[in-house]
């Protein structure tokens, strides 16, 4: 029975992280921490790294904290939560940084319906270089209108 709870908590955490990514992107990255995110919309430096990468570090620390809570027998659900956060972060990295922004030259020829929809939605988000008037702040689950031909 515990494995079922583990799987359910992992899946719930993974899905909840899409909401957290949307919320953080819309209200924090395009809000009071725009100073960290703006170089992602308009590159103003020569480095491969962006100030925007600080958000990845934040969620990595949260995930590690969950692992430590589990490891030290403080919170047994820390393991599935930590793995859920990590799995979402890995998915986000693969889709956003590698597939969409091509920070590594992989997945260049992915051309299925989902890939096209995610690319289209992200392109609409990046057409705004300022912090206002943005749209489509999610990453893995984007509005259906972007999947239309």
Short mmCIF file of C-alpha atoms in Angstrom, two decimals:
data_model
loop_
_atom_site.label_atom_id
_atom_site.label_comp_id
_atom_site.label_asym_id
_atom_site.label_seq_id
_atom_site.Cartn_x
_atom_site.Cartn_y
_atom_site.Cartn_z
CA UNK A 1 0.00 0.00 0.00
CA UNK A 2 2.88 2.38 0.74
CA UNK A 3 4.14 2.09 -2.87
CA UNK A 4 0.71 3.26 -4.07
CA UNK A 5 0.94 6.33 -1.82
CA UNK A 6 4.49 6.91 -3.04
CA UNK A 7 3.37 6.84 -6.69
CA UNK A 8 0.32 9.05 -6.04
CA UNK A 9 2.39 11.62 -4.13
CA UNK A 10 5.05 11.60 -6.85
CA UNK A 11 2.45 12.14 -9.61
CA UNK A 12 0.60 14.82 -7.63
CA UNK A 13 3.87 16.65 -6.96
CA UNK A 14 4.92 16.45 -10.61
CA UNK A 15 1.58 17.89 -11.76
CA UNK A 16 1.57 20.51 -9.00
CA UNK A 17 4.99 21.68 -10.18
CA UNK A 18 3.46 22.73 -13.52
CA UNK A 19 1.14 25.02 -11.54
CA UNK A 20 4.13 26.25 -9.49
CA UNK A 21 6.11 26.92 -12.68
CA UNK A 22 3.17 28.88 -14.13
CA UNK A 23 2.60 30.83 -10.90
CA UNK A 24 6.30 31.56 -10.36
CA UNK A 25 6.74 32.57 -14.00
CA UNK A 26 3.72 34.86 -14.11
CA UNK A 27 3.81 36.50 -10.69
CA UNK A 28 7.43 36.27 -9.55
CA UNK A 29 9.60 36.14 -12.68
CA UNK A 30 7.42 38.71 -14.47
CA UNK A 31 6.89 40.48 -11.15
CA UNK A 32 9.26 41.48 -8.39
CA UNK A 33 12.13 39.24 -9.62
CA UNK A 34 12.01 40.46 -13.22
CA UNK A 35 15.62 41.57 -12.74
CA UNK A 36 16.62 37.88 -12.68
CA UNK A 37 14.33 36.83 -15.55
CA UNK A 38 14.66 39.66 -18.07
CA UNK A 39 17.91 38.34 -19.57
CA UNK A 40 15.94 35.31 -20.67
CA UNK A 41 13.69 37.49 -22.83
CA UNK A 42 16.38 39.84 -24.05
CA UNK A 43 19.91 38.53 -23.81
CA UNK A 44 22.16 41.34 -22.58
CA UNK A 45 25.32 39.32 -21.92
CA UNK A 46 27.74 36.91 -23.60
CA UNK A 47 27.58 34.13 -21.01
CA UNK A 48 25.93 30.77 -21.63
CA UNK A 49 24.41 31.11 -18.15
CA UNK A 50 21.53 33.47 -17.48
CA UNK A 51 20.50 35.19 -14.26
CA UNK A 52 17.24 33.36 -14.91
CA UNK A 53 19.00 30.08 -14.03
CA UNK A 54 18.74 31.11 -10.36
CA UNK A 55 15.15 29.82 -10.39
CA UNK A 56 16.42 26.35 -11.26
CA UNK A 57 18.78 26.50 -8.28
CA UNK A 58 15.90 27.48 -5.96
CA UNK A 59 13.79 24.46 -6.92
CA UNK A 60 16.85 22.18 -6.74
CA UNK A 61 17.39 23.31 -3.13
CA UNK A 62 13.71 22.61 -2.33
CA UNK A 63 14.02 19.13 -3.86
CA UNK A 64 17.23 18.41 -1.93
CA UNK A 65 15.54 19.63 1.26
CA UNK A 66 12.76 17.09 0.71
CA UNK A 67 15.33 14.31 0.23
CA UNK A 68 17.06 15.33 3.47
CA UNK A 69 13.77 15.31 5.39
CA UNK A 70 13.19 11.76 4.19
CA UNK A 71 16.79 10.63 4.77
CA UNK A 72 16.74 11.87 8.36
CA UNK A 73 13.40 10.14 9.08
CA UNK A 74 11.62 13.45 9.58
CA UNK A 75 9.08 13.17 6.74
CA UNK A 76 8.62 9.91 4.81
CA UNK A 77 6.82 11.66 1.92
CA UNK A 78 9.91 13.81 1.39
CA UNK A 79 11.25 11.15 -1.00
CA UNK A 80 8.33 11.06 -3.47
CA UNK A 81 7.94 14.84 -3.24
CA UNK A 82 11.66 15.38 -3.81
CA UNK A 83 11.65 12.96 -6.76
CA UNK A 84 8.53 14.66 -8.18
CA UNK A 85 10.18 18.09 -8.02
CA UNK A 86 13.37 16.68 -9.54
CA UNK A 87 11.47 14.87 -12.33
CA UNK A 88 9.55 18.03 -13.20
CA UNK A 89 12.78 20.05 -13.18
CA UNK A 90 14.38 17.52 -15.52
CA UNK A 91 11.34 17.63 -17.81
CA UNK A 92 11.37 21.42 -17.77
CA UNK A 93 15.09 21.47 -18.59
CA UNK A 94 14.64 19.02 -21.48
CA UNK A 95 11.64 20.84 -22.95
CA UNK A 96 12.52 24.47 -22.24
CA UNK A 97 16.29 24.72 -22.27
CA UNK A 98 17.18 21.94 -24.70
CA UNK A 99 14.18 21.47 -27.01
CA UNK A 100 12.87 25.05 -27.25
CA UNK A 101 15.92 27.26 -26.64
CA UNK A 102 18.51 24.79 -27.97
CA UNK A 103 21.05 25.44 -25.21
CA UNK A 104 22.30 22.02 -26.26
CA UNK A 105 21.75 21.01 -29.88
CA UNK A 106 19.44 18.05 -29.24
CA UNK A 107 15.84 17.25 -30.22
CA UNK A 108 16.08 19.65 -33.16
CA UNK A 109 13.89 17.55 -35.44
CA UNK A 110 11.06 16.80 -33.01
CA UNK A 111 8.02 17.73 -35.02
CA UNK A 112 5.00 15.97 -33.53
CA UNK A 113 1.79 17.78 -32.61
CA UNK A 114 2.76 18.25 -28.95
CA UNK A 115 6.23 19.59 -29.83
CA UNK A 116 4.77 22.08 -32.31
CA UNK A 117 2.17 23.27 -29.78
CA UNK A 118 4.69 23.78 -27.00
CA UNK A 119 7.06 25.60 -29.37
CA UNK A 120 4.25 27.83 -30.66
CA UNK A 121 3.07 28.70 -27.14
CA UNK A 122 6.57 29.55 -25.99
CA UNK A 123 7.17 31.67 -29.07
CA UNK A 124 4.03 33.66 -28.22
CA UNK A 125 5.36 34.14 -24.69
CA UNK A 126 8.70 35.44 -25.96
CA UNK A 127 7.20 37.89 -28.43
CA UNK A 128 6.91 40.19 -25.40
CA UNK A 129 10.37 41.32 -24.28
CA UNK A 130 9.05 43.35 -21.35
CA UNK A 131 7.56 42.05 -18.13
CA UNK A 132 4.02 43.22 -18.94
CA UNK A 133 1.48 41.88 -21.44
CA UNK A 134 2.86 38.34 -21.32
CA UNK A 135 0.91 35.25 -22.21
CA UNK A 136 1.26 31.50 -21.88
CA UNK A 137 3.34 31.17 -18.71
CA UNK A 138 3.09 27.39 -18.40
CA UNK A 139 5.56 24.97 -19.91
CA UNK A 140 4.39 21.38 -20.29
CA UNK A 141 0.63 21.96 -20.35
CA UNK A 142 -0.18 24.79 -22.73
CA UNK A 143 -3.61 25.99 -23.98
CA UNK A 144 -5.21 23.85 -26.67
CA UNK A 145 -5.29 26.77 -29.13
CA UNK A 146 -1.55 26.29 -29.70
CA UNK A 147 -2.10 22.75 -30.92
CA UNK A 148 -4.40 23.74 -33.78
CA UNK A 149 -2.98 23.57 -37.28
#
